Amino acid sequence: AANGGVLNLQYDRFREAAAITLFPVTPIPGAPSDRLGEVAQLTRLLNSGDVSKRISAAQMLGVLRERSSIGALTGALKDSAAQVRRNAAFALSACGDRSAVKPLLDALDDKDVFVAQAANIAIENLTAHSAGFDPFVEPSTSKLWRDYFAQNNWAAIESSLVKALSSDDPIAQFNAAQAIGHVGSQDSAAVLRDFIARNPEAPLRTIIAAIRSLGYLRDTQAILMLTKLLHENMTKDPGASPDLHELGWLQKPVYLTATAVEALGRIGTPEAIEPLVQCAPGLLDFWQYTFWCGDHSWLMGCHSSPIHYRILEALDRVQAADIDAIVPTMLKSIPIDTDRALLHETDSYENLTARVIAKSNLSREILDTCLAVLGDPKAKAVDNLKDAVTASPPAISVLPHDPNSRAAQIASVVCLDAKYAARFRKVFNLWRALPPSRPRSWVCFYMARLLGRLGDPESIDSLLAALENDATEASFGYEDPPNVFVYKAMTPFYRAAAADALGRIDSPRAVETLIKTLTDFDNAVCVRNAAAEALLRLSKYASADRLAAIAETYPEVSTQRIMGEARRRARLHADASSQ
């Protein structure tokens, strides 16, 4: 916690703004590349994936909190797997409305007591009421809840929520503010607006719940108030922290702004979206917000800003296209987390940024500018974009990215079109040929990541050459203990990204080189692990017996387990092809 701030305790930020895989890069064919496409993809997994994927789909739909997923989740309450039913109930707790209550009532009688309890929790969350239902104590039946709804129609429930909002009990206030957004009507929106105006010093999470509920109710009359909240807080200096700033003392203006943005995005009308586009160029540097949220000064450039995230999310939801003016701001808002960048996939903030920028008119200009910075003689930088693709967030411990490394990162985020693969492949080979240096390592890392994501078969030779011909990490020597680093080689180890990229390109040509990489212990641990992951993806082309022999004596447990799964899949493929 001392190094990561309170990020892990800020659930929305941890699950959403700082998530790794919230926004997959590849939507289902024909589905829109936006939030609706996300829900469609997750719905398909919820209906047809294996059990683990159905569980994950239900959990993710809960995180997204989209009303459009209610039908799929209520259907999943009848799934054959109890774990899926439980997670569907919990997801409805987050995104449900009145239409979810009847299916949840039926789920109270589920033979699995944990499903019944999840349904009970969901109904409690949607109504801010407890009926005393306890499936762990006999006899406890759904009759308790059914009697409650028989005696209280929705008008009566809403009236009780409005009354609780005026309570002196802060927990009752919070529960009511949240529940109104789930099961209230437009009639309660005015009460929420009045509550927010009259209670500026209420607990932050209660104010957030009330603001969010206005968004869920799509209260267009709240647009003016939400815009005012946005402008009053987006550059507000919370002052000096009374104690260790990492405990989150300074976060209130950030979360008021971010939640106002979220509500405007859910309202979604042009009048609600316009303030977001107008305000974006006036935002502070994103790392100022992460610092105020509690990030350590060493890491404040490594996590995304909740405000920037919510603006991107809103623009993605409505597929906003007239956003060229804010593209530089959004490019600069991409963190450089030099720990998390060692993941070979782009993270959710990067994917969301790419999806939004793809709707603008500047994708080609951005990529041309990146190519020019990286040494492509045929590319020409656009002056007003060069700063946006080269300016790096701070990094006190490991230092900021140099312009070349940052341009490579931006290109690996923004480029979604395989027609650029050849040009970026030339950049990869150009930088591989240079002497070892930090910029060389980062540029090659990002270029390998990009080539893998584009999935272009023409890139295989360059990626194979990086593994076969470039120096192994051990060849540079080892650091003396107790140094925290093992190898003297320059990080990041881009050959790991090259191995991973080969696994993302569906071809048997890479198998032999990946096996050689995996079994040559002069390659760094991460390079060999990435090779194992690549072989797992390409297992249909590999010999199960050969993979089994490697796995049996492999010294690193994590890589050994990957190889064991690769062997299992290879055997399944072999059995299927022989039938």
Coordinates of C-alpha atoms in Angstrom, one line a residue:
A1 CA 0.0 0.0 0.0
A2 CA 2.8 2.4 0.7
N3 CA 4.1 2.1 -2.8
G4 CA 0.8 1.7 -4.6
G5 CA -1.1 4.4 -2.7
V6 CA -4.7 3.5 -1.9
L7 CA -5.5 2.4 -5.4
N8 CA -6.4 -1.1 -4.3
L9 CA -8.9 0.3 -1.9
Q10 CA -10.6 2.5 -4.5
Y11 CA -12.8 -0.2 -6.0
D12 CA -14.1 1.7 -9.0
R13 CA -10.7 2.9 -9.9
F14 CA -9.0 -0.5 -9.3
R15 CA -11.7 -2.4 -11.3
E16 CA -12.2 0.1 -14.1
A17 CA -9.8 3.0 -14.6
A18 CA -6.7 0.9 -13.7
A19 CA -8.0 -2.4 -15.0
I20 CA -5.9 -4.6 -17.3
T21 CA -8.5 -6.4 -19.5
L22 CA -11.7 -4.4 -19.2
F23 CA -11.7 -3.5 -22.9
P24 CA -10.7 -6.3 -25.2
V25 CA -9.1 -5.3 -28.5
T26 CA -11.0 -7.6 -30.8
P27 CA -14.8 -7.4 -30.8
I28 CA -17.1 -10.1 -32.2
P29 CA -17.5 -9.9 -36.0
G30 CA -20.1 -7.4 -36.9
A31 CA -20.5 -6.0 -33.4
P32 CA -19.7 -2.2 -32.9
S33 CA -16.4 -1.4 -31.5
D34 CA -17.7 0.4 -28.5
R35 CA -19.5 -0.2 -25.2
L36 CA -22.5 -1.8 -27.0
G37 CA -20.1 -4.2 -28.7
E38 CA -18.5 -4.9 -25.3
V39 CA -21.8 -6.0 -23.9
A40 CA -22.6 -8.0 -27.0
Q41 CA -19.3 -9.9 -26.7
L42 CA -19.8 -10.6 -23.0
T43 CA -23.3 -11.7 -23.6
R44 CA -22.2 -14.2 -26.2
L45 CA -19.6 -15.6 -23.7
L46 CA -22.3 -15.7 -21.0
N47 CA -24.5 -17.7 -23.2
S48 CA -22.0 -20.0 -24.9
G49 CA -18.6 -20.0 -23.2
D50 CA -17.2 -22.6 -20.9
V51 CA -17.9 -22.3 -17.2
S52 CA -14.9 -20.1 -16.4
K53 CA -15.7 -17.8 -19.3
R54 CA -19.3 -17.6 -18.3
I55 CA -18.3 -16.6 -14.8
S56 CA -15.9 -13.9 -16.0
A57 CA -18.5 -12.6 -18.4
A58 CA -21.0 -12.2 -15.6
Q59 CA -18.5 -10.5 -13.4
M60 CA -17.4 -8.1 -16.2
L61 CA -21.0 -7.2 -16.9
G62 CA -21.4 -6.3 -13.3
V63 CA -18.4 -4.0 -13.5
L64 CA -19.7 -2.2 -16.6
R65 CA -23.1 -1.7 -14.9
E66 CA -25.0 -1.4 -18.2
R67 CA -28.7 -1.7 -18.1
S68 CA -28.6 -3.4 -21.5
S69 CA -27.1 -6.5 -19.9
I70 CA -30.0 -7.2 -17.5
G71 CA -31.7 -9.6 -19.9
A72 CA -28.6 -11.7 -20.4
L73 CA -27.9 -11.7 -16.6
T74 CA -31.4 -12.7 -15.6
G75 CA -31.2 -15.5 -18.1
A76 CA -27.9 -16.6 -16.5
L77 CA -29.7 -17.0 -13.2
K78 CA -30.9 -20.4 -14.7
D79 CA -27.4 -21.5 -15.8
S80 CA -26.5 -25.1 -15.1
A81 CA -23.4 -24.0 -13.1
A82 CA -24.1 -22.6 -9.6
Q83 CA -21.0 -20.3 -9.8
V84 CA -22.4 -18.7 -12.9
R85 CA -25.8 -18.2 -11.3
R86 CA -24.1 -16.6 -8.2
N87 CA -22.1 -14.2 -10.3
A88 CA -25.1 -13.2 -12.4
A89 CA -27.0 -12.3 -9.2
F90 CA -24.1 -10.2 -8.0
A91 CA -23.8 -8.5 -11.3
L92 CA -27.5 -7.6 -11.2
S93 CA -26.8 -6.0 -7.8
A94 CA -24.6 -3.6 -9.7
C95 CA -26.6 -3.0 -12.9
G96 CA -30.2 -4.2 -12.2
D97 CA -33.4 -2.2 -12.2
R98 CA -37.0 -3.1 -11.4
S99 CA -37.1 -5.7 -14.2
A100 CA -34.4 -7.7 -12.5
V101 CA -36.4 -8.2 -9.2
K102 CA -38.8 -10.9 -10.3
P103 CA -36.0 -13.2 -11.7
L104 CA -34.0 -12.5 -8.5
L105 CA -37.0 -13.5 -6.4
D106 CA -37.2 -16.8 -8.2
A107 CA -33.4 -17.3 -7.5
L108 CA -34.1 -17.0 -3.8
D109 CA -35.4 -20.6 -4.0
D110 CA -32.2 -21.9 -5.8
K111 CA -31.0 -25.2 -4.4
D112 CA -27.6 -23.7 -4.0
V113 CA -27.7 -21.5 -0.8
F114 CA -24.9 -19.3 -2.1
V115 CA -26.9 -18.5 -5.2
A116 CA -29.9 -17.7 -3.0
Q117 CA -27.8 -15.5 -0.7
A118 CA -26.4 -13.7 -3.8
A119 CA -29.9 -13.0 -5.0
N120 CA -30.9 -11.7 -1.6
I121 CA -27.9 -9.4 -1.5
A122 CA -28.8 -8.1 -5.0
I123 CA -32.4 -7.4 -4.0
E124 CA -31.2 -5.6 -0.8
N125 CA -28.9 -3.5 -2.9
L126 CA -31.6 -2.6 -5.4
T127 CA -34.2 -1.7 -2.8
A128 CA -32.1 -0.5 0.2
H129 CA -34.3 -2.9 2.3
S130 CA -33.6 -6.1 4.2
A131 CA -36.4 -8.7 4.5
G132 CA -34.6 -10.9 7.0
F133 CA -34.0 -13.6 4.4
D134 CA -31.2 -16.0 5.4
P135 CA -30.8 -19.1 3.3
F136 CA -28.3 -20.5 5.8
V137 CA -30.9 -20.7 8.6
E138 CA -33.9 -23.0 8.3
P139 CA -36.6 -22.3 7.6
S140 CA -35.9 -19.3 5.4
T141 CA -37.9 -18.9 2.2
S142 CA -38.5 -16.4 -0.6
K143 CA -41.9 -15.7 1.1
L144 CA -40.3 -13.1 3.2
W145 CA -39.4 -11.0 0.1
R146 CA -42.5 -11.9 -1.8
D147 CA -44.6 -10.7 1.2
Y148 CA -42.6 -7.4 1.2
F149 CA -43.3 -6.8 -2.5
A150 CA -47.0 -7.8 -2.1
Q151 CA -47.3 -5.1 0.6
N152 CA -45.2 -2.5 -1.1
N153 CA -45.6 -1.4 -4.8
W154 CA -42.9 0.5 -6.6
A155 CA -44.4 3.8 -5.7
A156 CA -44.3 2.9 -2.0
I157 CA -40.7 1.7 -2.2
E158 CA -39.6 4.8 -4.0
S159 CA -41.4 6.9 -1.4
S160 CA -39.5 5.1 1.4
L161 CA -36.2 5.7 -0.4
V162 CA -36.9 9.4 -0.8
K163 CA -37.7 9.5 3.0
A164 CA -34.5 7.7 3.8
L165 CA -32.5 10.2 1.8
S166 CA -33.5 12.8 4.5
S167 CA -32.5 10.5 7.3
D168 CA -29.7 11.4 9.8
D169 CA -28.3 7.9 9.3
P170 CA -25.4 8.2 6.8
I171 CA -25.7 4.5 5.9
A172 CA -29.4 4.8 5.2
Q173 CA -28.7 7.9 3.1
F174 CA -26.1 6.1 1.0
N175 CA -28.2 3.0 0.4
A176 CA -31.2 5.2 -0.6
A177 CA -29.1 7.4 -3.0
Q178 CA -27.8 4.3 -4.6
A179 CA -31.1 2.4 -4.8
I180 CA -33.0 5.3 -6.4
G181 CA -30.7 4.9 -9.4
H182 CA -31.7 1.3 -9.7
V183 CA -35.5 1.3 -9.0
G184 CA -36.5 4.9 -8.8
S185 CA -38.3 6.9 -11.4
Q186 CA -37.8 10.3 -12.9
D187 CA -39.9 11.7 -10.1
S188 CA -37.0 11.2 -7.6
A189 CA -34.4 12.9 -9.7
A190 CA -35.4 16.3 -8.3
V191 CA -34.9 15.0 -4.8
L192 CA -31.4 13.8 -5.7
R193 CA -30.5 17.1 -7.2
D194 CA -31.8 18.9 -4.1
F195 CA -29.9 16.5 -1.8
I196 CA -26.6 17.1 -3.7
A197 CA -27.1 20.9 -3.6
R198 CA -28.0 20.9 0.1
N199 CA -25.4 18.5 1.4
P200 CA -21.9 19.4 -0.1
E201 CA -20.2 18.0 3.0
A202 CA -22.0 14.7 3.0
P203 CA -19.8 11.6 2.9
L204 CA -18.1 11.4 -0.5
R205 CA -19.4 8.0 -1.3
T206 CA -23.0 9.1 -0.7
I207 CA -22.6 12.2 -3.0
I208 CA -21.1 9.8 -5.6
A209 CA -24.0 7.5 -5.3
A210 CA -26.5 10.3 -5.7
I211 CA -24.6 11.7 -8.8
R212 CA -24.5 8.3 -10.4
S213 CA -28.2 7.8 -9.8
L214 CA -28.9 10.9 -11.8
G215 CA -26.9 9.4 -14.6
Y216 CA -28.8 6.1 -14.4
L217 CA -32.1 8.0 -14.4
R218 CA -30.8 9.9 -17.5
D219 CA -32.0 13.1 -15.9
T220 CA -31.5 15.8 -18.5
Q221 CA -32.5 18.4 -16.0
A222 CA -29.3 17.6 -14.0
I223 CA -27.0 18.5 -16.9
L224 CA -26.5 22.1 -15.8
M225 CA -25.8 21.1 -12.2
L226 CA -23.4 18.3 -13.2
T227 CA -21.6 20.6 -15.6
K228 CA -21.2 23.1 -12.7
L229 CA -19.8 20.4 -10.5
L230 CA -17.4 19.4 -13.2
H231 CA -16.0 22.9 -13.7
E232 CA -15.9 23.7 -10.0
N233 CA -13.8 20.6 -9.2
M234 CA -11.8 19.7 -12.3
T235 CA -8.9 22.1 -11.4
K236 CA -9.6 22.6 -7.8
D237 CA -6.5 22.3 -5.6
P238 CA -7.5 20.4 -2.4
G239 CA -4.6 21.9 -0.6
A240 CA -2.1 20.3 1.7
S241 CA -2.7 16.8 3.1
P242 CA -3.4 16.8 6.8
D243 CA -1.5 13.5 7.0
L244 CA 0.2 11.0 4.6
H245 CA -1.3 12.0 1.3
E246 CA -1.4 8.3 0.2
L247 CA -4.4 7.8 2.6
G248 CA -6.5 9.7 0.1
W249 CA -7.2 12.9 2.0
L250 CA -7.1 15.0 -1.3
Q251 CA -9.3 12.8 -3.5
K252 CA -12.7 14.5 -3.2
P253 CA -12.5 17.0 -6.1
V254 CA -11.2 14.3 -8.4
Y255 CA -14.0 11.9 -7.6
L256 CA -16.7 14.6 -7.7
T257 CA -15.4 15.5 -11.2
A258 CA -15.1 12.0 -12.4
T259 CA -18.6 11.0 -11.2
A260 CA -20.2 14.1 -12.7
V261 CA -18.5 13.1 -16.0
E262 CA -19.8 9.5 -15.6
A263 CA -23.3 10.7 -15.0
L264 CA -23.2 13.1 -18.0
G265 CA -22.0 10.2 -20.1
R266 CA -24.8 7.9 -19.0
I267 CA -27.4 10.7 -19.8
G268 CA -25.7 10.6 -23.2
T269 CA -27.5 13.4 -25.0
P270 CA -25.5 15.8 -27.1
E271 CA -26.1 18.5 -24.5
A272 CA -24.6 16.2 -21.9
I273 CA -21.6 15.2 -23.9
E274 CA -20.7 18.7 -25.2
P275 CA -19.3 19.9 -21.8
L276 CA -17.0 16.9 -21.7
V277 CA -15.5 17.7 -25.0
Q278 CA -15.2 21.3 -24.1
C279 CA -13.6 20.8 -20.7
A280 CA -11.0 18.1 -21.7
P281 CA -8.3 20.5 -23.0
G282 CA -8.5 22.4 -19.7
L283 CA -7.8 19.4 -17.5
L284 CA -4.6 19.3 -15.4
D285 CA -1.9 16.8 -16.2
F286 CA -3.4 13.3 -15.4
W287 CA -0.7 12.5 -12.9
Q288 CA -1.8 15.4 -10.7
Y289 CA -5.2 13.7 -10.3
T290 CA -3.5 10.3 -9.6
F291 CA -1.4 12.0 -6.9
W292 CA -4.4 13.5 -5.3
C293 CA -6.1 10.1 -5.3
G294 CA -3.2 8.8 -3.2
D295 CA -0.6 7.5 -5.6
H296 CA 3.0 7.7 -4.4
S297 CA 5.0 10.4 -6.2
W298 CA 7.1 7.7 -7.7
L299 CA 4.1 6.1 -9.3
M300 CA 1.7 8.9 -10.1
G301 CA 2.6 8.7 -13.8
C302 CA 1.9 5.0 -13.8
H303 CA -1.9 4.9 -13.2
S304 CA -4.7 6.4 -15.3
S305 CA -6.7 9.4 -14.1
P306 CA -10.3 8.6 -13.1
I307 CA -11.4 11.9 -14.8
H308 CA -9.8 11.2 -18.1
Y309 CA -11.0 7.6 -18.0
R310 CA -14.7 8.7 -17.4
I311 CA -14.5 11.2 -20.3
L312 CA -13.1 8.4 -22.6
E313 CA -15.8 6.0 -21.4
A314 CA -18.6 8.5 -22.1
L315 CA -17.3 9.3 -25.6
D316 CA -17.0 5.6 -26.3
R317 CA -20.5 4.9 -25.2
V318 CA -22.0 7.5 -27.6
Q319 CA -19.5 6.9 -30.3
A320 CA -18.5 10.6 -30.4
A321 CA -16.7 11.5 -33.6
D322 CA -16.2 15.3 -33.4
I323 CA -13.3 15.0 -30.9
D324 CA -10.2 16.1 -32.8
A325 CA -9.6 19.0 -30.4
I326 CA -9.2 16.7 -27.4
V327 CA -7.1 14.0 -29.0
P328 CA -3.7 15.5 -27.9
T329 CA -5.1 15.7 -24.3
M330 CA -6.1 12.0 -24.4
L331 CA -2.7 10.9 -25.9
K332 CA -0.9 12.7 -23.1
S333 CA -3.2 11.0 -20.5
I334 CA -1.8 7.5 -21.3
P335 CA 0.4 6.3 -18.3
I336 CA 3.8 4.9 -18.8
D337 CA 3.6 2.3 -16.1
T338 CA 7.0 0.7 -16.6
D339 CA 6.1 -2.3 -14.5
R340 CA 2.7 -2.9 -16.1
A341 CA 4.1 -2.2 -19.5
L342 CA 5.9 -5.5 -19.2
L343 CA 2.6 -7.1 -19.9
H344 CA 2.6 -8.0 -23.6
E345 CA -1.0 -7.0 -24.2
T346 CA -2.2 -3.4 -24.2
D347 CA -4.2 -2.6 -21.0
S348 CA -7.8 -1.5 -20.8
Y349 CA -7.0 2.3 -20.6
E350 CA -4.9 2.0 -23.7
N351 CA -7.5 0.0 -25.5
L352 CA -10.3 2.5 -24.6
T353 CA -8.1 5.4 -25.7
A354 CA -7.5 3.7 -29.0
R355 CA -11.2 3.0 -29.6
V356 CA -12.1 6.6 -29.0
I357 CA -9.3 8.0 -31.1
A358 CA -10.3 5.7 -33.9
K359 CA -13.5 7.6 -34.2
S360 CA -11.6 10.9 -34.7
N361 CA -10.0 12.1 -38.0
L362 CA -6.5 12.0 -36.7
S363 CA -5.4 8.3 -36.5
R364 CA -3.4 8.5 -39.7
E365 CA -1.7 11.8 -38.7
I366 CA -0.8 10.3 -35.2
L367 CA 0.8 7.2 -36.7
D368 CA 2.7 9.2 -39.3
T369 CA 4.0 11.4 -36.6
C370 CA 5.1 8.4 -34.5
L371 CA 6.8 6.9 -37.6
A372 CA 8.6 10.1 -38.3
V373 CA 9.9 10.3 -34.7
L374 CA 11.0 6.7 -34.9
G375 CA 13.1 7.2 -38.1
D376 CA 10.8 6.3 -41.0
P377 CA 12.1 8.5 -43.8
K378 CA 8.8 8.4 -45.6
A379 CA 6.8 9.7 -42.7
K380 CA 6.2 13.4 -41.9
A381 CA 5.4 14.6 -38.4
V382 CA 2.4 16.8 -37.8
D383 CA 3.6 19.7 -35.8
N384 CA 0.6 20.0 -33.4
L385 CA 0.7 16.3 -32.7
K386 CA 4.5 15.8 -32.2
D387 CA 4.4 17.0 -28.6
A388 CA 1.3 14.8 -27.9
V389 CA 3.0 11.6 -29.0
T390 CA 6.4 12.3 -27.4
A391 CA 5.6 14.0 -24.1
S392 CA 6.1 11.5 -21.2
P393 CA 4.5 11.4 -17.8
P394 CA 7.0 11.6 -14.9
A395 CA 8.7 8.7 -13.4
I396 CA 10.9 9.6 -10.5
S397 CA 12.5 6.2 -9.9
V398 CA 13.0 4.9 -13.5
L399 CA 12.9 8.3 -15.3
P400 CA 10.4 9.3 -18.0
H401 CA 10.3 7.9 -21.4
D402 CA 12.5 9.5 -24.0
P403 CA 10.6 10.8 -27.1
N404 CA 11.3 7.7 -29.2
S405 CA 10.1 5.3 -26.5
R406 CA 6.9 7.4 -25.9
A407 CA 6.2 7.6 -29.6
A408 CA 6.6 3.8 -29.9
Q409 CA 4.2 3.3 -27.0
I410 CA 1.6 5.7 -28.5
A411 CA 1.9 3.8 -31.9
S412 CA 1.4 0.4 -30.2
V413 CA -1.8 1.8 -28.5
V414 CA -3.3 3.7 -31.4
C415 CA -2.6 1.5 -34.4
L416 CA -5.5 -0.9 -35.1
D417 CA -4.9 -1.3 -38.8
A418 CA -2.8 -4.1 -40.1
K419 CA -1.9 -2.1 -43.2
Y420 CA 0.7 -0.3 -41.0
A421 CA 2.4 -3.6 -40.1
A422 CA 5.1 -3.4 -42.8
R423 CA 6.2 0.2 -41.8
F424 CA 6.4 -0.6 -38.1
R425 CA 8.2 -3.9 -38.9
K426 CA 10.9 -1.8 -40.6
V427 CA 11.1 0.4 -37.4
F428 CA 11.5 -2.8 -35.3
N429 CA 14.3 -4.0 -37.5
L430 CA 15.9 -0.6 -37.6
W431 CA 16.1 -0.3 -33.9
R432 CA 17.1 -3.9 -33.3
A433 CA 20.2 -3.2 -35.4
L434 CA 21.3 -0.3 -33.0
P435 CA 23.7 -0.8 -30.1
P436 CA 22.0 -1.7 -26.7
S437 CA 20.4 1.2 -25.0
R438 CA 17.3 1.9 -22.9
P439 CA 15.5 3.6 -25.9
R440 CA 16.3 0.6 -28.1
S441 CA 14.8 -1.8 -25.6
W442 CA 11.6 0.2 -25.1
V443 CA 11.1 0.9 -28.8
C444 CA 11.6 -2.8 -29.7
F445 CA 9.4 -3.9 -26.9
Y446 CA 6.5 -1.7 -28.1
M447 CA 7.0 -2.6 -31.7
A448 CA 7.0 -6.3 -31.0
R449 CA 3.8 -5.8 -28.9
L450 CA 2.2 -4.0 -31.8
L451 CA 3.2 -6.6 -34.4
G452 CA 1.8 -9.3 -32.3
R453 CA -1.5 -7.4 -31.9
L454 CA -1.8 -6.7 -35.6
G455 CA -1.3 -10.5 -36.3
D456 CA 0.4 -9.9 -39.6
P457 CA 2.0 -13.2 -40.9
E458 CA 4.6 -11.1 -42.7
S459 CA 6.1 -10.1 -39.4
I460 CA 7.0 -13.7 -38.4
D461 CA 10.5 -13.5 -39.9
S462 CA 11.5 -10.3 -38.0
L463 CA 10.1 -11.7 -34.7
L464 CA 11.9 -15.0 -35.3
A465 CA 15.1 -13.2 -36.0
A466 CA 14.9 -11.3 -32.7
L467 CA 14.8 -14.7 -30.9
E468 CA 17.3 -16.5 -33.1
N469 CA 19.9 -13.8 -33.8
D470 CA 19.7 -11.1 -31.1
A471 CA 21.9 -11.5 -28.0
T472 CA 20.4 -13.4 -25.1
E473 CA 20.0 -11.6 -21.8
A474 CA 22.6 -13.9 -20.0
S475 CA 25.2 -13.0 -22.6
F476 CA 25.5 -9.5 -21.0
G477 CA 26.4 -11.1 -17.7
Y478 CA 24.7 -11.3 -14.3
E479 CA 24.4 -8.8 -11.4
D480 CA 26.0 -9.7 -8.1
P481 CA 23.6 -10.6 -5.3
P482 CA 21.8 -9.1 -3.5
N483 CA 21.1 -6.8 -6.5
V484 CA 17.3 -6.9 -7.2
F485 CA 18.1 -7.4 -10.9
V486 CA 19.4 -10.7 -12.3
Y487 CA 20.8 -9.7 -15.7
K488 CA 23.0 -6.9 -16.8
A489 CA 21.1 -6.7 -20.0
M490 CA 19.1 -3.6 -20.7
T491 CA 15.4 -3.7 -19.7
P492 CA 12.8 -4.2 -20.9
F493 CA 13.6 -7.5 -22.5
Y494 CA 12.0 -7.0 -25.8
R495 CA 12.7 -10.5 -26.9
A496 CA 10.0 -11.6 -24.5
A497 CA 7.5 -9.4 -26.4
A498 CA 8.8 -10.9 -29.6
A499 CA 8.1 -14.5 -28.3
D500 CA 4.6 -13.4 -27.2
A501 CA 3.9 -11.8 -30.5
L502 CA 4.7 -15.0 -32.4
G503 CA 2.0 -16.8 -30.3
R504 CA -0.5 -14.2 -31.4
I505 CA 0.1 -14.9 -35.1
D506 CA -1.5 -18.2 -36.0
S507 CA 1.3 -20.0 -37.8
P508 CA 3.2 -23.3 -37.2
R509 CA 6.4 -21.6 -38.4
A510 CA 7.2 -20.3 -35.0
V511 CA 7.0 -23.5 -33.0
E512 CA 10.5 -24.8 -33.5
T513 CA 12.1 -21.5 -32.6
L514 CA 9.9 -21.1 -29.6
I515 CA 10.9 -24.5 -28.3
K516 CA 14.6 -23.6 -28.7
T517 CA 14.0 -20.3 -26.9
L518 CA 12.2 -22.1 -24.1
T519 CA 15.0 -24.7 -23.6
D520 CA 17.9 -22.3 -23.9
F521 CA 18.6 -21.0 -20.3
D522 CA 20.7 -18.1 -21.5
N523 CA 17.3 -16.5 -22.3
A524 CA 15.8 -14.5 -19.4
V525 CA 13.1 -16.1 -17.3
C526 CA 10.5 -13.8 -18.8
V527 CA 11.6 -14.6 -22.4
R528 CA 11.2 -18.3 -21.8
N529 CA 7.9 -17.8 -20.0
A530 CA 6.6 -15.8 -23.0
A531 CA 7.8 -18.6 -25.3
A532 CA 5.8 -21.0 -23.3
E533 CA 2.7 -18.8 -23.5
A534 CA 3.2 -18.6 -27.2
L535 CA 3.4 -22.4 -27.5
L536 CA 0.2 -22.7 -25.5
R537 CA -1.5 -20.6 -28.2
L538 CA 0.1 -22.6 -31.0
S539 CA -0.3 -26.0 -29.3
K540 CA -2.3 -27.4 -32.2
Y541 CA 0.9 -27.2 -34.3
A542 CA 3.1 -28.9 -31.6
S543 CA 3.9 -32.4 -30.6
A544 CA 2.2 -33.3 -27.3
D545 CA 5.0 -35.8 -26.4
R546 CA 7.7 -33.2 -27.0
L547 CA 5.9 -30.6 -24.9
A548 CA 5.4 -33.2 -22.1
A549 CA 9.1 -34.0 -22.1
I550 CA 10.0 -30.3 -21.6
A551 CA 7.3 -29.8 -18.9
E552 CA 8.4 -32.8 -16.9
T553 CA 11.7 -31.4 -15.8
Y554 CA 11.3 -27.6 -16.3
P555 CA 12.8 -25.8 -13.3
E556 CA 10.3 -22.8 -13.0
V557 CA 7.0 -23.8 -11.7
S558 CA 4.9 -21.2 -13.5
T559 CA 6.4 -22.0 -16.9
Q560 CA 6.2 -25.7 -16.2
R561 CA 2.4 -25.4 -15.6
I562 CA 2.0 -23.5 -18.8
M563 CA 3.8 -26.2 -20.7
G564 CA 1.6 -28.8 -19.0
E565 CA -1.5 -27.1 -20.3
A566 CA 0.1 -26.7 -23.7
R567 CA 0.7 -30.5 -23.8
R568 CA -2.9 -31.2 -22.8
R569 CA -4.2 -29.0 -25.6
A570 CA -1.8 -30.4 -28.1
R571 CA -3.0 -33.9 -27.3
L572 CA -6.6 -32.8 -27.6
H573 CA -5.9 -31.3 -31.0
A574 CA -4.1 -34.5 -32.1
D575 CA -7.0 -36.7 -30.9
A576 CA -9.5 -34.5 -32.7
S577 CA -7.6 -34.5 -36.0
S578 CA -7.2 -38.3 -35.9
Q579 CA -11.0 -38.9 -35.7

